[in-house]
Amino acid sequence: MENHKNVTEFVFMGLWENRQIELLFFLLFLLCYLAVLMGNSVILLTITYSHLIEQPMYYFLCHLSLMDLCYTSTVVPRLIKDLATVGKNISYNECMTQLFTAHLLAGVEIFILVSMALDRYVAIVKPLHYMAIMNRKRCNMLIVMAWAVGFWHSIALLLMVLSLPFCGPNHINHYLCDVKPLLKLVCKDIHVVSILVIANSGMVVVVIFLVLVASYILILYNLRTRSSAGRRKALSTCSSHVMVVVLFFVPCIYTYVLPAGSENKDKEISVFYTVIAPMLNPLIYTLRNTEMKSAMRKVWSRLSHSDLK
């Protein structure tokens, strides 16, 4: 408690200082959040109430949609409220809670994306052993590992921030409590801490992104031996994954690889992985996926018939 005795609350500076622009974006982000809730809920319900839940790819997609719902809900409702009001205060404890929760859920989401890439790699490179390798027990283990790694990442970050002294300025140049804008308010040298943050977040994201890129290159290489129909189906599925990975990872890399003291567009870029990616993911995974669209029609037809009864 001694470390932050002079700061009991923080004030978000938000995305924009112009009040008219804020009110305009209040409506825009409200619509985006409703789209996130609706799109990801539809995917969750469709997969859960159909045969698709038995397939590893859709099992992971179900968990990804759940993470998108939870992650966005830790950030966007607060952003919408702050855009509609003049005061943007948040208590120290609430700020630390948001920091921990956002990084926990983002960490889990990253490793779910890794699991999805592994699933596609096994399906295309080792198709005969696919169901034996990607059995339900192993899929459950990958989800548990995702939560364990996400927890380790977020608790390490939280403990590091809790040990820092906040004894003066309390205006966060952001719309959420994240580690880099918080470091700018610390009243001691942050050189070492900044390197630790880059190692904990930035370098980890870069390494995972490179591993994912390498896995998709290997998948493309192995598709040479497939028939044209099989190649089209595999490319359609993999292109959806690649789009989601790029939408999430590239803004994350930009945000967390640069040191905390540098002037950049962190808060504007972060909108991509807090709002835009979770909103677009359901569209990316359903528009070009005939299996998903067919399951959606069956599930919603079944639900509407049960309502009529």
Coordinates of C-alpha atoms in Angstrom, one line a residue:
M1 CA 0.0 0.0 0.0
E2 CA 3.0 2.3 0.7
N3 CA 3.9 2.2 -3.0
H4 CA 0.8 4.0 -4.2
K5 CA -0.3 6.0 -1.0
N6 CA -0.3 9.3 -3.0
V7 CA -2.4 7.9 -5.8
T8 CA -5.8 6.4 -4.9
E9 CA -7.4 6.8 -8.3
F10 CA -6.4 7.4 -12.0
V11 CA -8.1 9.6 -14.7
F12 CA -8.3 8.3 -18.2
M13 CA -7.5 10.9 -20.9
G14 CA -9.4 8.8 -23.4
L15 CA -9.1 8.5 -27.1
W16 CA -10.0 12.1 -28.0
E17 CA -10.2 15.4 -26.1
N18 CA -12.9 16.8 -28.4
R19 CA -16.3 16.3 -26.7
Q20 CA -18.3 16.2 -30.0
I21 CA -16.1 13.5 -31.4
E22 CA -16.4 11.5 -28.1
L23 CA -20.2 11.6 -28.3
L24 CA -20.1 10.5 -32.0
F25 CA -17.8 7.6 -31.1
F26 CA -19.9 6.7 -28.1
L27 CA -22.6 5.6 -30.5
L28 CA -20.1 3.9 -32.8
F29 CA -18.5 1.9 -30.0
L30 CA -21.9 1.0 -28.6
L31 CA -22.9 -0.5 -32.0
C32 CA -19.5 -2.3 -32.2
Y33 CA -20.0 -3.8 -28.8
L34 CA -23.5 -5.0 -29.6
A35 CA -22.1 -6.5 -32.8
V36 CA -19.4 -8.3 -30.7
L37 CA -22.0 -9.7 -28.3
M38 CA -24.3 -10.8 -31.0
G39 CA -21.8 -12.3 -33.4
N40 CA -19.8 -14.2 -30.8
S41 CA -23.0 -15.4 -29.0
V42 CA -24.3 -16.8 -32.3
I43 CA -21.1 -18.7 -32.9
L44 CA -21.1 -20.0 -29.3
L45 CA -24.7 -21.2 -29.5
T46 CA -24.3 -22.6 -33.0
I47 CA -21.3 -24.7 -32.1
T48 CA -22.5 -25.8 -28.7
Y49 CA -25.9 -27.0 -30.0
S50 CA -24.7 -28.7 -33.1
H51 CA -22.4 -31.6 -34.1
L52 CA -19.6 -29.1 -34.7
I53 CA -18.6 -29.2 -31.0
E54 CA -17.2 -32.7 -31.6
Q55 CA -14.7 -31.3 -34.1
P56 CA -11.4 -29.9 -32.6
M57 CA -11.4 -26.8 -34.9
Y58 CA -14.9 -25.7 -33.9
Y59 CA -14.2 -26.7 -30.2
F60 CA -11.3 -24.1 -30.2
L61 CA -13.4 -21.6 -32.2
C62 CA -16.1 -21.9 -29.5
H63 CA -13.5 -21.0 -26.8
L64 CA -12.1 -18.2 -29.0
S65 CA -15.6 -16.6 -29.2
L66 CA -16.0 -16.9 -25.4
M67 CA -12.6 -15.1 -24.9
D68 CA -13.6 -12.4 -27.4
L69 CA -16.8 -11.9 -25.4
C70 CA -15.1 -11.8 -22.1
Y71 CA -12.0 -9.7 -23.2
T72 CA -14.1 -7.1 -24.9
S73 CA -16.4 -6.9 -21.9
T74 CA -13.5 -6.0 -19.6
V75 CA -12.6 -2.9 -21.8
V76 CA -15.4 -1.7 -24.0
P77 CA -18.3 -1.1 -21.5
R78 CA -16.0 1.1 -19.5
L79 CA -14.9 2.9 -22.7
I80 CA -18.5 3.5 -23.7
K81 CA -19.4 4.9 -20.3
D82 CA -16.4 7.2 -20.3
L83 CA -17.2 8.5 -23.8
A84 CA -20.7 9.4 -22.5
T85 CA -19.6 11.2 -19.3
V86 CA -17.2 14.0 -18.5
G87 CA -15.5 12.2 -15.5
K88 CA -13.2 9.3 -16.4
N89 CA -12.0 8.3 -13.0
I90 CA -11.0 4.8 -12.0
S91 CA -9.8 3.7 -8.6
Y92 CA -6.4 2.2 -8.1
N93 CA -7.8 -1.3 -7.2
E94 CA -10.2 -1.2 -10.2
C95 CA -7.4 -0.2 -12.5
M96 CA -5.2 -3.2 -11.3
T97 CA -8.2 -5.5 -11.7
Q98 CA -8.7 -4.4 -15.3
L99 CA -5.0 -4.7 -16.0
F100 CA -4.9 -8.3 -14.7
T101 CA -8.2 -9.4 -16.3
A102 CA -7.4 -7.9 -19.7
H103 CA -4.0 -9.5 -19.9
L104 CA -5.3 -12.9 -18.6
L105 CA -8.0 -13.1 -21.2
A106 CA -5.7 -11.8 -24.0
G107 CA -3.1 -14.3 -23.0
V108 CA -5.6 -17.2 -23.1
E109 CA -6.9 -16.0 -26.5
I110 CA -3.3 -15.9 -28.0
F111 CA -2.7 -19.5 -26.9
I112 CA -6.1 -20.6 -28.3
L113 CA -5.0 -19.2 -31.6
V114 CA -1.8 -21.3 -31.3
S115 CA -4.0 -24.3 -30.6
M116 CA -6.1 -23.6 -33.7
A117 CA -3.0 -23.3 -35.8
L118 CA -1.7 -26.7 -34.4
D119 CA -5.1 -28.2 -35.2
R120 CA -4.9 -27.1 -38.8
Y121 CA -1.3 -28.2 -39.1
V122 CA -2.1 -31.7 -37.9
A123 CA -5.3 -31.9 -40.1
I124 CA -3.3 -31.1 -43.2
V125 CA 0.1 -32.5 -42.6
K126 CA -1.0 -35.7 -40.8
P127 CA -4.6 -36.3 -41.9
L128 CA -4.6 -40.1 -41.2
H129 CA -3.6 -39.5 -37.5
Y130 CA -5.7 -36.3 -37.0
M131 CA -8.4 -37.7 -34.8
A132 CA -5.9 -39.7 -32.7
I133 CA -3.6 -36.7 -32.1
M134 CA -6.3 -34.1 -31.7
N135 CA -8.6 -36.1 -29.4
R136 CA -10.9 -34.4 -26.9
K137 CA -8.5 -35.1 -24.0
R138 CA -5.6 -33.3 -25.8
C139 CA -7.9 -30.4 -26.8
N140 CA -9.0 -30.0 -23.2
M141 CA -5.3 -30.1 -22.1
L142 CA -4.5 -27.3 -24.6
I143 CA -7.3 -25.1 -23.2
V144 CA -6.0 -25.7 -19.7
M145 CA -2.5 -24.8 -20.8
A146 CA -3.8 -21.6 -22.4
W147 CA -5.4 -20.6 -19.1
A148 CA -2.2 -21.5 -17.1
V149 CA 0.1 -19.5 -19.5
G150 CA -2.4 -16.6 -19.5
F151 CA -2.5 -16.6 -15.7
W152 CA 1.3 -16.8 -15.4
H153 CA 1.7 -13.9 -17.9
S154 CA -0.9 -11.6 -16.2
I155 CA 0.1 -12.3 -12.6
A156 CA 3.8 -11.6 -13.4
L157 CA 2.7 -8.3 -15.0
L158 CA 0.4 -7.4 -12.1
L159 CA 3.0 -8.1 -9.4
M160 CA 5.5 -6.0 -11.3
V161 CA 3.1 -3.0 -11.5
L162 CA 2.0 -3.4 -7.8
S163 CA 5.6 -3.0 -6.8
L164 CA 5.9 0.4 -8.6
P165 CA 5.5 3.7 -6.8
F166 CA 2.8 6.0 -8.1
C167 CA 3.3 9.3 -6.2
G168 CA 2.4 12.2 -8.4
P169 CA 0.6 12.5 -11.8
N170 CA -2.5 10.3 -12.2
H171 CA -3.7 11.0 -15.7
I172 CA -3.5 7.9 -17.9
N173 CA -3.0 8.7 -21.6
H174 CA -5.3 5.9 -22.7
Y175 CA -8.9 4.5 -22.3
L176 CA -7.9 1.4 -20.3
C177 CA -5.4 0.5 -17.6
D178 CA -2.5 -1.1 -19.5
V179 CA 1.0 -1.5 -18.4
K180 CA 2.8 0.9 -20.8
P181 CA 0.6 4.0 -20.0
L182 CA 0.9 3.2 -16.3
L183 CA 4.7 3.1 -16.5
K184 CA 4.7 6.7 -17.7
L185 CA 3.2 7.7 -14.3
V186 CA 5.8 5.9 -12.1
C187 CA 8.0 8.2 -10.0
K188 CA 11.3 6.2 -10.5
D189 CA 13.5 5.1 -13.3
I190 CA 11.6 2.6 -15.5
H191 CA 14.4 1.5 -17.8
V192 CA 14.7 -2.0 -16.3
V193 CA 10.9 -2.4 -15.8
S194 CA 10.3 -1.4 -19.4
I195 CA 12.7 -4.1 -20.6
L196 CA 10.9 -6.7 -18.4
V197 CA 7.5 -5.6 -20.0
I198 CA 9.0 -5.9 -23.5
A199 CA 10.3 -9.4 -22.5
N200 CA 7.0 -10.5 -20.9
S201 CA 4.7 -9.1 -23.5
G202 CA 6.4 -7.8 -26.7
M203 CA 9.0 -10.5 -27.3
V204 CA 6.5 -13.3 -26.4
V205 CA 4.0 -12.0 -28.9
V206 CA 6.6 -11.6 -31.6
V207 CA 7.9 -15.2 -31.1
I208 CA 4.4 -16.7 -31.1
F209 CA 3.5 -14.7 -34.3
L210 CA 6.6 -16.0 -36.1
V211 CA 5.8 -19.6 -35.0
L212 CA 2.3 -19.2 -36.4
V213 CA 3.6 -17.7 -39.6
A214 CA 6.0 -20.6 -39.9
S215 CA 3.2 -23.2 -39.3
Y216 CA 1.1 -21.7 -42.1
I217 CA 4.0 -21.7 -44.5
L218 CA 4.5 -25.4 -43.7
I219 CA 0.8 -26.0 -44.3
L220 CA 0.9 -24.2 -47.7
Y221 CA 4.0 -26.3 -48.6
N222 CA 2.2 -29.5 -47.7
L223 CA -0.9 -28.5 -49.7
R224 CA 1.0 -29.1 -53.0
T225 CA 0.2 -32.8 -52.9
R226 CA -3.5 -32.3 -52.3
S227 CA -6.3 -32.4 -54.9
S228 CA -7.6 -29.0 -56.2
A229 CA -10.8 -29.4 -54.2
G230 CA -9.0 -30.4 -51.0
R231 CA -6.6 -27.5 -51.5
R232 CA -9.4 -25.0 -51.9
K233 CA -11.1 -26.2 -48.7
A234 CA -7.9 -26.1 -46.7
L235 CA -6.9 -22.7 -48.0
S236 CA -10.4 -21.3 -47.2
T237 CA -10.1 -22.5 -43.6
C238 CA -6.5 -21.4 -43.2
S239 CA -7.1 -18.0 -44.7
S240 CA -9.7 -17.3 -42.0
H241 CA -7.2 -18.2 -39.3
V242 CA -4.5 -16.1 -40.9
M243 CA -6.8 -13.0 -41.1
V244 CA -7.7 -13.4 -37.4
V245 CA -4.0 -13.9 -36.4
V246 CA -2.9 -10.8 -38.3
L247 CA -5.7 -8.6 -37.0
F248 CA -4.8 -9.5 -33.4
F249 CA -1.1 -9.9 -33.4
V250 CA 0.2 -7.0 -35.6
P251 CA -1.4 -4.3 -33.4
C252 CA -0.2 -6.2 -30.3
I253 CA 3.4 -6.3 -31.6
Y254 CA 3.3 -2.5 -32.4
T255 CA 2.0 -1.8 -28.9
Y256 CA 4.2 -4.0 -26.7
V257 CA 7.5 -4.1 -28.6
L258 CA 8.3 -0.4 -28.4
P259 CA 9.6 0.9 -25.0
A260 CA 7.2 2.6 -22.6
G261 CA 8.8 6.1 -22.9
S262 CA 8.4 6.3 -26.6
E263 CA 5.7 8.5 -28.2
N264 CA 3.5 6.4 -30.4
K265 CA -0.2 5.7 -31.3
D266 CA -0.7 2.9 -28.7
K267 CA -4.2 3.8 -27.7
E268 CA -5.5 4.2 -31.2
I269 CA -3.8 1.0 -32.4
S270 CA -5.1 -0.9 -29.4
V271 CA -8.7 -0.4 -30.7
F272 CA -7.9 -3.1 -33.3
Y273 CA -7.4 -5.9 -30.7
T274 CA -9.9 -4.6 -28.1
V275 CA -12.9 -3.9 -30.5
I276 CA -12.3 -4.5 -34.2
A277 CA -10.8 -8.0 -34.1
P278 CA -13.5 -9.4 -31.7
M279 CA -16.2 -7.8 -33.9
L280 CA -14.8 -9.2 -37.2
N281 CA -13.9 -12.7 -36.0
P282 CA -17.5 -14.1 -36.2
L283 CA -17.8 -12.7 -39.8
I284 CA -14.4 -14.1 -40.8
Y285 CA -15.2 -17.5 -39.5
T286 CA -18.8 -17.8 -40.9
L287 CA -18.9 -15.9 -44.3
R288 CA -16.7 -18.4 -46.1
N289 CA -17.5 -21.4 -44.1
T290 CA -20.3 -23.5 -45.6
E291 CA -20.2 -26.0 -42.7
M292 CA -20.7 -23.2 -40.1
K293 CA -23.5 -21.6 -42.1
S294 CA -25.3 -24.9 -42.5
A295 CA -25.1 -25.6 -38.8
M296 CA -26.4 -22.1 -38.0
R297 CA -29.5 -22.6 -40.2
K298 CA -30.2 -26.0 -38.5
V299 CA -29.7 -24.7 -34.9
W300 CA -31.7 -21.6 -35.4
S301 CA -34.4 -23.5 -37.2
R302 CA -34.6 -26.0 -34.3
L303 CA -34.6 -23.2 -31.7
S304 CA -37.4 -21.3 -33.6
H305 CA -39.5 -24.5 -33.8
S306 CA -39.1 -25.2 -30.1
D307 CA -40.2 -21.7 -29.3
L308 CA -43.3 -22.1 -31.4
K309 CA -44.2 -25.2 -29.4

